Amino acid sequence: MRPDEDSAVSIQRGPTCEWSKQEAMSLSPTTSVTHKIDGCAKHSGDKKPCPVHTAALGDTKRAFRKSRHNDYVKISMKEPDVVRLPTEWWKTTLLFFYAGFSLLLTTAVITVVHERVPPKENIPPLPDSFFDYISEVKWAFTVTEVNGIVLVTIWFLQLFFFNHKSIVCRRYFFLVGTLYLYRCITMYITVLPVPGVHITCAPKLYGDSYGKIQRVLKLISGGGMSITSSHIMCGDYLFSGHTVMLTLTYLFIKEYSPRSFWWYHLMCWLLSAVGVVCILVAREHYSVDVVVAYFVTTRLFWWYHSMANTHCQCSPHNYLSNPFWNPLFNFMERNVKTHVPCVYGWPISWAPACLKNPCKKYSMVQSTRDE
């Protein structure tokens, strides 16, 4: 018999425990030795039998040995400071030039299309259902342009107090530029005759390149509006640029203002809706020009903001990322990590810290001491 077995048997047959040999052998060697040492030898000289919870004690020890490897201490680490809504004004500047390039290209295309518009004496205006029921009102287009000026002014005032104006500005510039690029394509490939016999078009210049450049500059300087007498060319009908600006500006005003300002949204919607209707009442565009402009503008706005607000990732099953402008979208929105909240504040501090009274706090302490 080995020494280990002798010691086990000697402990097992000690005077303090009245276990049978079969009970001792039924336990595993490690458990029996451990329990006999912990449970029996500790009570030497004591005639009491071993505790009945000896097996439970072994389970507890095994559980402790098993669980001590799984225990860990959770140490809270401070997350790195990540700017979730960076300003990135340099991107906004690039998008400003993108919008300016699109508007400049639009004026150049209008100059080219103007040379292809058929004379109204040869081809009269096309039939339009709206014109069949509504009589022409000459001053209505002035209302459209005044409403547009008011809406854009309100929008830029709102932007002035908006905290995250750099992000919203580049979104606005991007959508304006992209919509006018679409407009260049549609009005170039399909040239419609004038929608009303009251419209007077400037004479065609044909090969006079210098005269065309002068017309482009005149159209840009007047903002492309009739009230400034800068819009003297025809052919830019499909689709309506006035409808684009009225609709897009209203959508931005509503999107980046508090939802509780229902009266503000209603006022801006009325300005936009009245302006769009007056385009048709003045017969400056066909009904299809206005309808297409509305659908293209609203769908592009909702498409862009759906991607921006849900942070869509490029994947084979994400069809929202298929348009040609998706790389430009990724460039603009890569660092925007969350939804842009409607937070406003005063952007300019009236008095810098160096001009504030440095003795105010000292005077308060001095007056307290004097009391």
XYZ file of C-alpha atoms in Angstrom, residues 1-369:
369
model
C 0.000 0.000 0.000
C 1.280 3.492 -0.993
C 1.845 6.209 1.581
C -1.079 8.185 0.176
C -3.389 5.273 0.706
C -2.046 4.666 4.237
C -2.680 8.238 5.192
C -6.140 8.108 3.702
C -6.979 4.927 5.522
C -5.462 6.145 8.764
C -7.502 9.316 8.592
C -10.547 7.404 7.577
C -10.182 5.017 10.540
C -9.376 7.667 13.088
C -11.183 7.680 16.410
C -13.126 10.858 15.686
C -15.108 9.609 12.642
C -17.375 6.603 12.501
C -17.509 6.327 8.708
C -17.566 3.015 7.002
C -14.984 2.098 4.452
C -17.609 1.904 1.697
C -18.768 5.482 2.417
C -15.235 6.750 2.228
C -14.488 4.929 -1.021
C -17.689 6.217 -2.641
C -16.213 9.725 -2.647
C -13.504 10.853 -5.020
C -10.006 10.729 -3.506
C -9.630 14.482 -3.584
C -13.000 15.117 -2.051
C -12.652 12.457 0.643
C -9.230 13.558 1.702
C -10.248 17.174 1.693
C -13.411 16.617 3.666
C -11.670 14.267 6.112
C -8.944 16.738 6.759
C -11.310 19.721 6.987
C -14.188 17.934 8.640
C -12.701 15.138 10.815
C -9.196 16.005 11.798
C -10.369 19.370 12.993
C -12.536 17.640 15.569
C -9.896 15.299 17.024
C -10.819 14.119 20.456
C -14.446 14.695 19.662
C -16.701 11.616 19.478
C -19.346 13.390 17.372
C -19.906 12.100 13.824
C -18.850 14.184 10.796
C -21.309 16.877 9.705
C -23.935 15.727 7.244
C -23.265 18.745 4.960
C -19.763 17.603 4.100
C -20.716 16.949 0.447
C -22.369 20.357 0.150
C -19.215 21.964 1.465
C -17.271 20.223 -1.290
C -19.651 21.515 -3.922
C -19.185 25.016 -2.579
C -15.410 24.721 -2.766
C -15.531 23.385 -6.288
C -17.902 26.173 -7.300
C -15.549 28.716 -5.776
C -12.563 27.248 -7.608
C -14.558 27.309 -10.843
C -15.957 30.799 -10.477
C -12.833 32.570 -9.303
C -11.470 32.403 -12.855
C -14.618 34.119 -14.230
C -14.729 36.995 -11.768
C -13.640 40.367 -13.124
C -13.610 43.966 -12.040
C -15.360 46.412 -14.330
C -13.405 49.638 -14.637
C -15.308 52.487 -16.245
C -13.121 54.195 -18.803
C -13.845 57.690 -20.013
C -14.878 57.580 -23.632
C -12.795 59.708 -25.970
C -14.298 63.063 -26.813
C -15.763 62.703 -30.310
C -17.357 65.693 -32.010
C -20.584 64.213 -33.352
C -21.593 67.361 -35.260
C -18.409 68.988 -36.587
C -18.664 72.365 -38.274
C -16.238 71.777 -41.179
C -16.758 75.152 -42.766
C -14.331 74.305 -45.538
C -16.794 71.709 -46.812
C -19.571 74.282 -46.681
C -17.421 76.637 -48.753
C -16.855 73.936 -51.377
C -20.597 73.253 -51.580
C -21.250 76.972 -51.947
C -19.068 77.000 -55.062
C -20.800 73.834 -56.257
C -24.172 75.591 -56.065
C -22.723 78.688 -57.734
C -21.308 76.589 -60.566
C -24.709 74.921 -61.114
C -26.475 78.292 -61.274
C -23.857 79.638 -63.682
C -24.235 76.557 -65.875
C -28.010 76.995 -65.810
C -27.783 80.531 -67.142
C -25.448 79.353 -69.913
C -27.857 76.582 -70.877
C -30.777 79.042 -70.892
C -28.832 81.206 -73.325
C -28.284 78.210 -75.601
C -31.899 76.995 -75.342
C -33.232 80.476 -76.048
C -31.829 80.243 -79.562
C -33.858 77.062 -80.194
C -37.278 78.240 -78.965
C -39.733 78.320 -81.879
C -41.421 81.689 -82.545
C -44.867 81.992 -80.975
C -46.267 83.175 -84.307
C -45.379 79.801 -85.850
C -46.063 77.480 -82.886
C -48.697 78.702 -80.406
C -48.674 77.711 -76.727
C -49.458 74.067 -75.996
C -52.872 73.118 -74.560
C -52.945 73.084 -70.760
C -55.884 72.045 -68.587
C -55.116 74.660 -65.939
C -55.216 77.448 -68.530
C -58.632 76.260 -69.697
C -60.244 77.057 -66.335
C -58.154 79.919 -64.907
C -57.842 83.279 -66.583
C -54.479 84.995 -66.905
C -53.458 87.558 -64.281
C -50.461 89.617 -65.353
C -49.280 90.776 -61.929
C -49.416 87.292 -60.392
C -45.803 86.454 -61.262
C -44.653 89.460 -59.252
C -46.372 87.905 -56.228
C -44.433 84.702 -56.881
C -41.081 86.429 -56.876
C -41.882 88.591 -53.839
C -42.951 85.469 -51.910
C -39.729 83.769 -52.938
C -37.636 86.692 -51.688
C -39.525 86.720 -48.369
C -39.124 82.954 -47.906
C -35.403 82.987 -48.634
C -34.936 85.938 -46.275
C -36.798 84.115 -43.488
C -34.703 81.012 -44.110
C -31.382 82.840 -43.846
C -32.524 84.635 -40.700
C -33.396 81.251 -39.231
C -29.968 79.949 -40.244
C -28.298 82.911 -38.538
C -29.547 81.722 -35.137
C -29.171 77.992 -35.831
C -26.328 76.356 -33.882
C -25.295 73.840 -36.560
C -25.609 76.180 -39.515
C -22.525 74.874 -41.327
C -24.047 71.388 -41.754
C -27.434 72.705 -42.831
C -25.907 75.274 -45.212
C -23.957 72.673 -47.126
C -27.048 70.485 -47.372
C -28.982 73.431 -48.771
C -26.223 74.322 -51.245
C -25.923 70.704 -52.345
C -29.633 70.293 -53.045
C -29.871 73.640 -54.856
C -26.884 72.763 -57.028
C -28.089 69.239 -57.803
C -31.634 70.347 -58.655
C -30.372 72.984 -61.057
C -28.090 70.433 -62.703
C -31.171 68.266 -63.266
C -32.941 71.328 -64.642
C -30.143 71.970 -67.125
C -30.634 68.487 -68.543
C -34.429 68.582 -68.833
C -34.751 72.013 -70.404
C -31.958 71.315 -72.898
C -33.270 67.972 -74.187
C -36.910 69.168 -74.477
C -37.518 72.725 -75.682
C -41.116 73.796 -75.175
C -42.802 76.749 -76.891
C -43.762 79.772 -74.810
C -46.757 79.068 -72.520
C -48.444 82.416 -73.186
C -48.735 84.860 -76.059
C -48.028 87.724 -73.650
C -44.424 86.597 -73.172
C -41.871 88.678 -75.046
C -38.563 86.983 -75.803
C -35.308 88.796 -76.558
C -34.017 88.639 -80.132
C -31.890 85.667 -81.019
C -28.169 86.277 -81.308
C -27.171 83.144 -83.229
C -23.373 83.304 -83.541
C -22.800 86.400 -81.367
C -20.823 84.881 -78.486
C -20.059 88.225 -76.849
C -23.746 89.119 -76.738
C -24.566 85.757 -75.164
C -21.989 86.326 -72.433
C -23.542 89.713 -71.711
C -26.959 88.079 -71.355
C -25.545 85.493 -68.972
C -24.029 88.211 -66.786
C -27.233 90.239 -66.844
C -29.290 87.207 -65.801
C -26.915 86.452 -62.916
C -26.800 90.056 -61.713
C -30.589 90.206 -61.523
C -31.014 86.856 -59.802
C -32.899 85.450 -62.780
C -36.070 87.322 -61.801
C -38.502 89.261 -63.907
C -38.962 92.079 -61.371
C -35.307 93.000 -61.906
C -35.804 92.960 -65.701
C -32.972 90.465 -66.028
C -35.003 87.517 -67.313
C -35.503 88.342 -70.967
C -34.866 84.907 -72.470
C -37.284 82.028 -73.100
C -37.043 78.264 -73.111
C -36.315 77.488 -69.448
C -39.668 75.867 -68.832
C -39.161 72.201 -67.954
C -38.948 72.329 -65.018
C -39.787 75.492 -63.051
C -36.878 77.039 -61.150
C -39.208 79.295 -59.145
C -41.121 76.240 -57.929
C -37.836 74.594 -56.922
C -36.783 77.516 -54.724
C -40.215 78.039 -53.161
C -40.636 74.351 -52.322
C -37.073 73.645 -51.214
C -36.863 76.698 -48.960
C -40.135 75.816 -47.247
C -38.954 72.219 -46.672
C -35.740 73.428 -45.019
C -37.610 75.946 -42.861
C -39.929 73.227 -41.601
C -37.228 70.566 -41.145
C -34.931 72.732 -39.017
C -37.471 74.492 -36.812
C -39.320 73.185 -33.736
C -42.333 70.997 -34.458
C -44.429 73.067 -32.051
C -44.130 76.153 -34.320
C -47.141 75.128 -36.383
C -48.137 78.729 -37.010
C -44.677 79.452 -38.417
C -44.836 76.410 -40.694
C -48.329 77.355 -41.851
C -47.272 80.896 -42.724
C -44.280 79.671 -44.743
C -46.388 77.012 -46.452
C -48.917 79.656 -47.522
C -46.130 81.816 -48.947
C -44.797 78.847 -50.892
C -48.191 77.542 -52.080
C -49.461 80.961 -53.167
C -46.231 81.582 -55.051
C -46.474 78.265 -56.908
C -50.125 78.846 -57.874
C -49.350 82.362 -59.090
C -46.794 80.924 -61.525
C -49.638 79.148 -63.320
C -52.071 82.039 -62.965
C -49.527 84.311 -64.683
C -48.970 81.618 -67.351
C -45.197 81.791 -67.009
C -44.943 77.986 -66.969
C -46.968 75.009 -68.054
C -48.640 72.897 -65.375
C -46.271 70.000 -66.101
C -43.291 72.293 -65.348
C -44.626 72.995 -61.863
C -45.690 69.395 -61.132
C -42.328 67.936 -62.200
C -40.455 70.595 -60.194
C -42.494 69.803 -57.078
C -41.957 66.048 -57.323
C -38.248 66.250 -58.115
C -37.609 68.737 -55.281
C -39.557 66.957 -52.560
C -38.291 63.491 -53.458
C -34.664 64.584 -53.578
C -35.021 66.409 -50.248
C -36.620 63.409 -48.545
C -34.164 61.002 -50.171
C -31.151 62.965 -48.957
C -32.424 63.423 -45.409
C -33.451 59.778 -45.129
C -29.868 58.812 -45.867
C -28.427 61.508 -43.586
C -30.690 60.798 -40.597
C -30.372 57.000 -40.725
C -26.648 56.986 -41.590
C -27.125 54.514 -44.436
C -24.100 52.376 -45.160
C -23.046 51.230 -48.586
C -24.192 47.674 -49.213
C -25.453 45.682 -52.178
C -29.003 45.879 -50.823
C -29.039 49.607 -50.040
C -30.464 51.151 -53.199
C -30.523 54.620 -51.656
C -26.770 54.822 -52.263
C -27.035 54.266 -56.025
C -27.360 57.865 -57.362
C -24.413 59.567 -59.001
C -24.133 62.082 -56.146
C -23.573 59.411 -53.469
C -19.760 60.006 -53.299
C -20.411 63.693 -52.687
C -22.968 62.768 -50.024
C -20.410 60.548 -48.264
C -17.898 63.375 -48.408
C -20.324 65.795 -46.719
C -21.906 63.490 -44.142
C -18.978 61.228 -43.215
C -18.299 62.936 -39.873
C -21.903 63.764 -38.959
C -22.640 61.033 -36.397
C -26.158 61.914 -35.312
C -29.359 63.683 -36.264
C -29.016 67.466 -36.399
C -31.129 68.851 -33.516
C -33.154 72.056 -33.694
C -31.000 74.079 -31.309
C -30.814 77.844 -31.558
C -28.730 80.472 -29.857
C -27.364 83.957 -30.224
C -24.317 83.580 -32.496
C -22.545 86.775 -31.390
C -21.559 87.666 -27.835
C -22.078 91.362 -27.277
C -19.278 91.917 -24.760
C -16.078 89.844 -24.773
C -14.626 88.703 -21.482
C -11.896 91.354 -21.508
C -14.484 94.150 -21.514
C -16.527 92.837 -18.607
C -16.132 94.544 -15.221
C -13.339 92.626 -13.396
C -14.090 94.363 -10.072
C -17.695 93.239 -9.766
C -16.986 90.089 -7.718
C -14.364 91.875 -5.637
C -16.826 94.661 -4.825
C -19.371 92.092 -3.640
C -16.784 90.495 -1.302
C -15.610 93.873 -0.058
C -19.153 95.001 0.731
C -19.749 91.786 2.669
C -16.610 92.344 4.734
